[in-house]
Amino acid sequence: MANVMKPSTSPLTTAEIAALALSLAHLGSGPQANTARSGLRHVFEHMQLDDEVIATTLSTLTDPMPAPVADRARTIANAITSQLVVRLHYRDVSGRITVRDVDPVTCMVHRDYWYLVGMCRLRRGIRAFRFDRIVATEPTFLPAQPHTADHFLPFQGRRRAMRNERVA
């Protein structure tokens, strides 16, 4: 197959990179998945990112997920695409398991972990759920409330409030 190079008119957004990486992460380890992961690594090599960002996230973004986590990631990705609520059985840091209905917004990587970011109906607020703590997922037929990822990431509101405090 020939390599085709076109000048880039705009870089990938963070949301686009996360969507591509999530799609690759739950593909498994077949030849197509390995080639696609190699392509994502290539994209990162040509982006203007600092070395720390690349070092802490590249392997998380491009390594295959363990099979059970990948199955749950597929359910989550389908819920995001279908704009449906996803039911999570979630083990918190203390080991307690709760069942949560979540309006999924996006997935992200922070350091070494994948997270689902969404509006938790149980806690009535934005939450980030670490994939390795999600014990089970269930699709639902409940429509999710629409939220845009660019204004819905954890800690974003806190940063904005801190900036406003500094200005005042």
mmCIF file of N, CA and C in Angstrom, residues 14-22 25 57 60-61 65 76 80 105-118 126-132 134 149 152-156 159:
data_model
loop_
_atom_site.group_PDB
_atom_site.id
_atom_site.type_symbol
_atom_site.label_atom_id
_atom_site.label_comp_id
_atom_site.label_asym_id
_atom_site.label_seq_id
_atom_site.Cartn_x
_atom_site.Cartn_y
_atom_site.Cartn_z
ATOM 1 N N THR A 14 -8.218 17.261 21.064
ATOM 2 C CA THR A 14 -8.083 16.311 22.166
ATOM 3 C C THR A 14 -9.221 15.296 22.141
ATOM 4 N N ALA A 15 -10.434 15.757 21.870
ATOM 5 C CA ALA A 15 -11.588 14.854 21.814
ATOM 6 C C ALA A 15 -11.440 13.841 20.681
ATOM 7 N N GLU A 16 -10.905 14.272 19.523
ATOM 8 C CA GLU A 16 -10.698 13.352 18.398
ATOM 9 C C GLU A 16 -9.644 12.300 18.741
ATOM 10 N N ILE A 17 -8.568 12.721 19.378
ATOM 11 C CA ILE A 17 -7.516 11.776 19.776
ATOM 12 C C ILE A 17 -8.079 10.769 20.769
ATOM 13 N N ALA A 18 -8.839 11.238 21.752
ATOM 14 C CA ALA A 18 -9.426 10.340 22.747
ATOM 15 C C ALA A 18 -10.370 9.341 22.101
ATOM 16 N N ALA A 19 -11.185 9.797 21.154
ATOM 17 C CA ALA A 19 -12.123 8.888 20.472
ATOM 18 C C ALA A 19 -11.375 7.839 19.668
ATOM 19 N N LEU A 20 -10.344 8.252 18.948
ATOM 20 C CA LEU A 20 -9.535 7.284 18.195
ATOM 21 C C LEU A 20 -8.860 6.285 19.127
ATOM 22 N N ALA A 21 -8.279 6.798 20.192
ATOM 23 C CA ALA A 21 -7.572 5.924 21.126
ATOM 24 C C ALA A 21 -8.514 4.943 21.799
ATOM 25 N N LEU A 22 -9.706 5.394 22.196
ATOM 26 C CA LEU A 22 -10.672 4.493 22.823
ATOM 27 C C LEU A 22 -11.093 3.408 21.844
ATOM 28 N N ALA A 25 -8.237 1.038 21.716
ATOM 29 C CA ALA A 25 -7.944 0.352 22.970
ATOM 30 C C ALA A 25 -8.765 -0.907 23.150
ATOM 31 N N THR A 57 1.170 9.246 28.839
ATOM 32 C CA THR A 57 -0.110 8.847 28.246
ATOM 33 C C THR A 57 -0.005 7.951 27.016
ATOM 34 N N THR A 60 -0.692 4.227 27.596
ATOM 35 C CA THR A 60 -2.088 4.020 28.002
ATOM 36 C C THR A 60 -3.015 4.146 26.800
ATOM 37 N N LEU A 61 -2.729 5.120 25.940
ATOM 38 C CA LEU A 61 -3.573 5.337 24.768
ATOM 39 C C LEU A 61 -3.423 4.247 23.717
ATOM 40 N N MET A 65 -6.441 -2.905 25.912
ATOM 41 C CA MET A 65 -7.013 -3.096 27.243
ATOM 42 C C MET A 65 -7.164 -4.591 27.504
ATOM 43 N N ILE A 76 -19.513 1.275 26.889
ATOM 44 C CA ILE A 76 -19.431 2.708 27.166
ATOM 45 C C ILE A 76 -19.366 3.495 25.857
ATOM 46 N N ILE A 80 -22.031 6.303 24.411
ATOM 47 C CA ILE A 80 -21.682 7.667 24.012
ATOM 48 C C ILE A 80 -22.193 7.932 22.601
ATOM 49 N N VAL A 105 -20.399 11.341 28.551
ATOM 50 C CA VAL A 105 -20.016 12.486 27.745
ATOM 51 C C VAL A 105 -18.809 12.150 26.889
ATOM 52 N N THR A 106 -17.739 11.674 27.521
ATOM 53 C CA THR A 106 -16.523 11.365 26.780
ATOM 54 C C THR A 106 -15.660 10.429 27.614
ATOM 55 N N CYS A 107 -14.619 9.946 27.009
ATOM 56 C CA CYS A 107 -13.606 9.169 27.719
ATOM 57 C C CYS A 107 -12.302 9.927 27.608
ATOM 58 N N MET A 108 -11.479 9.781 28.617
ATOM 59 C CA MET A 108 -10.195 10.468 28.603
ATOM 60 C C MET A 108 -9.157 9.610 29.294
ATOM 61 N N VAL A 109 -7.910 9.947 29.070
ATOM 62 C CA VAL A 109 -6.801 9.306 29.761
ATOM 63 C C VAL A 109 -6.163 10.354 30.647
ATOM 64 N N HIS A 110 -5.951 9.993 31.901
ATOM 65 C CA HIS A 110 -5.213 10.844 32.828
ATOM 66 C C HIS A 110 -4.160 9.965 33.476
ATOM 67 N N ARG A 111 -2.918 10.309 33.220
ATOM 68 C CA ARG A 111 -1.778 9.518 33.679
ATOM 69 C C ARG A 111 -1.883 8.098 33.121
ATOM 70 N N ASP A 112 -2.012 7.106 33.991
ATOM 71 C CA ASP A 112 -1.993 5.715 33.522
ATOM 72 C C ASP A 112 -3.373 5.091 33.387
ATOM 73 N N TYR A 113 -4.436 5.871 33.461
ATOM 74 C CA TYR A 113 -5.770 5.289 33.515
ATOM 75 C C TYR A 113 -6.726 5.923 32.518
ATOM 76 N N TRP A 114 -7.640 5.088 32.019
ATOM 77 C CA TRP A 114 -8.773 5.536 31.214
ATOM 78 C C TRP A 114 -9.904 5.909 32.164
ATOM 79 N N TYR A 115 -10.666 6.928 31.810
ATOM 80 C CA TYR A 115 -11.822 7.368 32.589
ATOM 81 C C TYR A 115 -13.019 7.591 31.671
ATOM 82 N N LEU A 116 -14.196 7.279 32.182
ATOM 83 C CA LEU A 116 -15.447 7.716 31.582
ATOM 84 C C LEU A 116 -15.833 8.992 32.313
ATOM 85 N N VAL A 117 -16.110 10.048 31.571
ATOM 86 C CA VAL A 117 -16.572 11.305 32.155
ATOM 87 C C VAL A 117 -18.045 11.436 31.808
ATOM 88 N N GLY A 118 -18.856 11.670 32.819
ATOM 89 C CA GLY A 118 -20.278 11.806 32.563
ATOM 90 C C GLY A 118 -21.023 12.385 33.741
ATOM 91 N N ILE A 126 -21.095 15.957 37.737
ATOM 92 C CA ILE A 126 -20.077 15.407 36.857
ATOM 93 C C ILE A 126 -19.164 14.489 37.672
ATOM 94 N N ARG A 127 -18.834 13.362 37.085
ATOM 95 C CA ARG A 127 -17.928 12.418 37.726
ATOM 96 C C ARG A 127 -17.037 11.804 36.662
ATOM 97 N N ALA A 128 -15.862 11.377 37.091
ATOM 98 C CA ALA A 128 -14.947 10.634 36.227
ATOM 99 C C ALA A 128 -14.811 9.247 36.841
ATOM 100 N N PHE A 129 -15.124 8.216 36.058
ATOM 101 C CA PHE A 129 -15.115 6.834 36.530
ATOM 102 C C PHE A 129 -13.933 6.098 35.909
ATOM 103 N N ARG A 130 -13.030 5.631 36.742
ATOM 104 C CA ARG A 130 -11.856 4.924 36.251
ATOM 105 C C ARG A 130 -12.262 3.557 35.710
ATOM 106 N N PHE A 131 -11.838 3.269 34.484
ATOM 107 C CA PHE A 131 -12.243 2.022 33.815
ATOM 108 C C PHE A 131 -11.923 0.779 34.646
ATOM 109 N N ASP A 132 -10.754 0.741 35.272
ATOM 110 C CA ASP A 132 -10.391 -0.471 35.999
ATOM 111 C C ASP A 132 -11.201 -0.651 37.281
ATOM 112 N N ILE A 134 -14.578 -0.031 37.143
ATOM 113 C CA ILE A 134 -15.928 -0.367 36.668
ATOM 114 C C ILE A 134 -16.017 -1.891 36.631
ATOM 115 N N ALA A 149 -18.374 17.716 25.349
ATOM 116 C CA ALA A 149 -17.165 17.330 26.070
ATOM 117 C C ALA A 149 -16.263 18.516 26.366
ATOM 118 N N PHE A 152 -17.088 19.993 29.729
ATOM 119 C CA PHE A 152 -17.565 19.027 30.698
ATOM 120 C C PHE A 152 -16.461 18.164 31.281
ATOM 121 N N LEU A 153 -15.230 18.617 31.195
ATOM 122 C CA LEU A 153 -14.131 17.804 31.698
ATOM 123 C C LEU A 153 -13.899 18.086 33.179
ATOM 124 N N PRO A 154 -13.503 17.056 33.941
ATOM 125 C CA PRO A 154 -13.272 17.257 35.376
ATOM 126 C C PRO A 154 -12.251 18.364 35.611
ATOM 127 N N PHE A 155 -12.460 19.090 36.676
ATOM 128 C CA PHE A 155 -11.558 20.134 37.162
ATOM 129 C C PHE A 155 -11.585 21.397 36.312
ATOM 130 N N GLN A 156 -12.254 21.393 35.170
ATOM 131 C CA GLN A 156 -12.283 22.570 34.315
ATOM 132 C C GLN A 156 -12.967 23.737 35.037
ATOM 133 N N ARG A 159 -10.689 25.215 37.716
ATOM 134 C CA ARG A 159 -9.649 26.082 37.151
ATOM 135 C C ARG A 159 -10.224 27.446 36.791
#
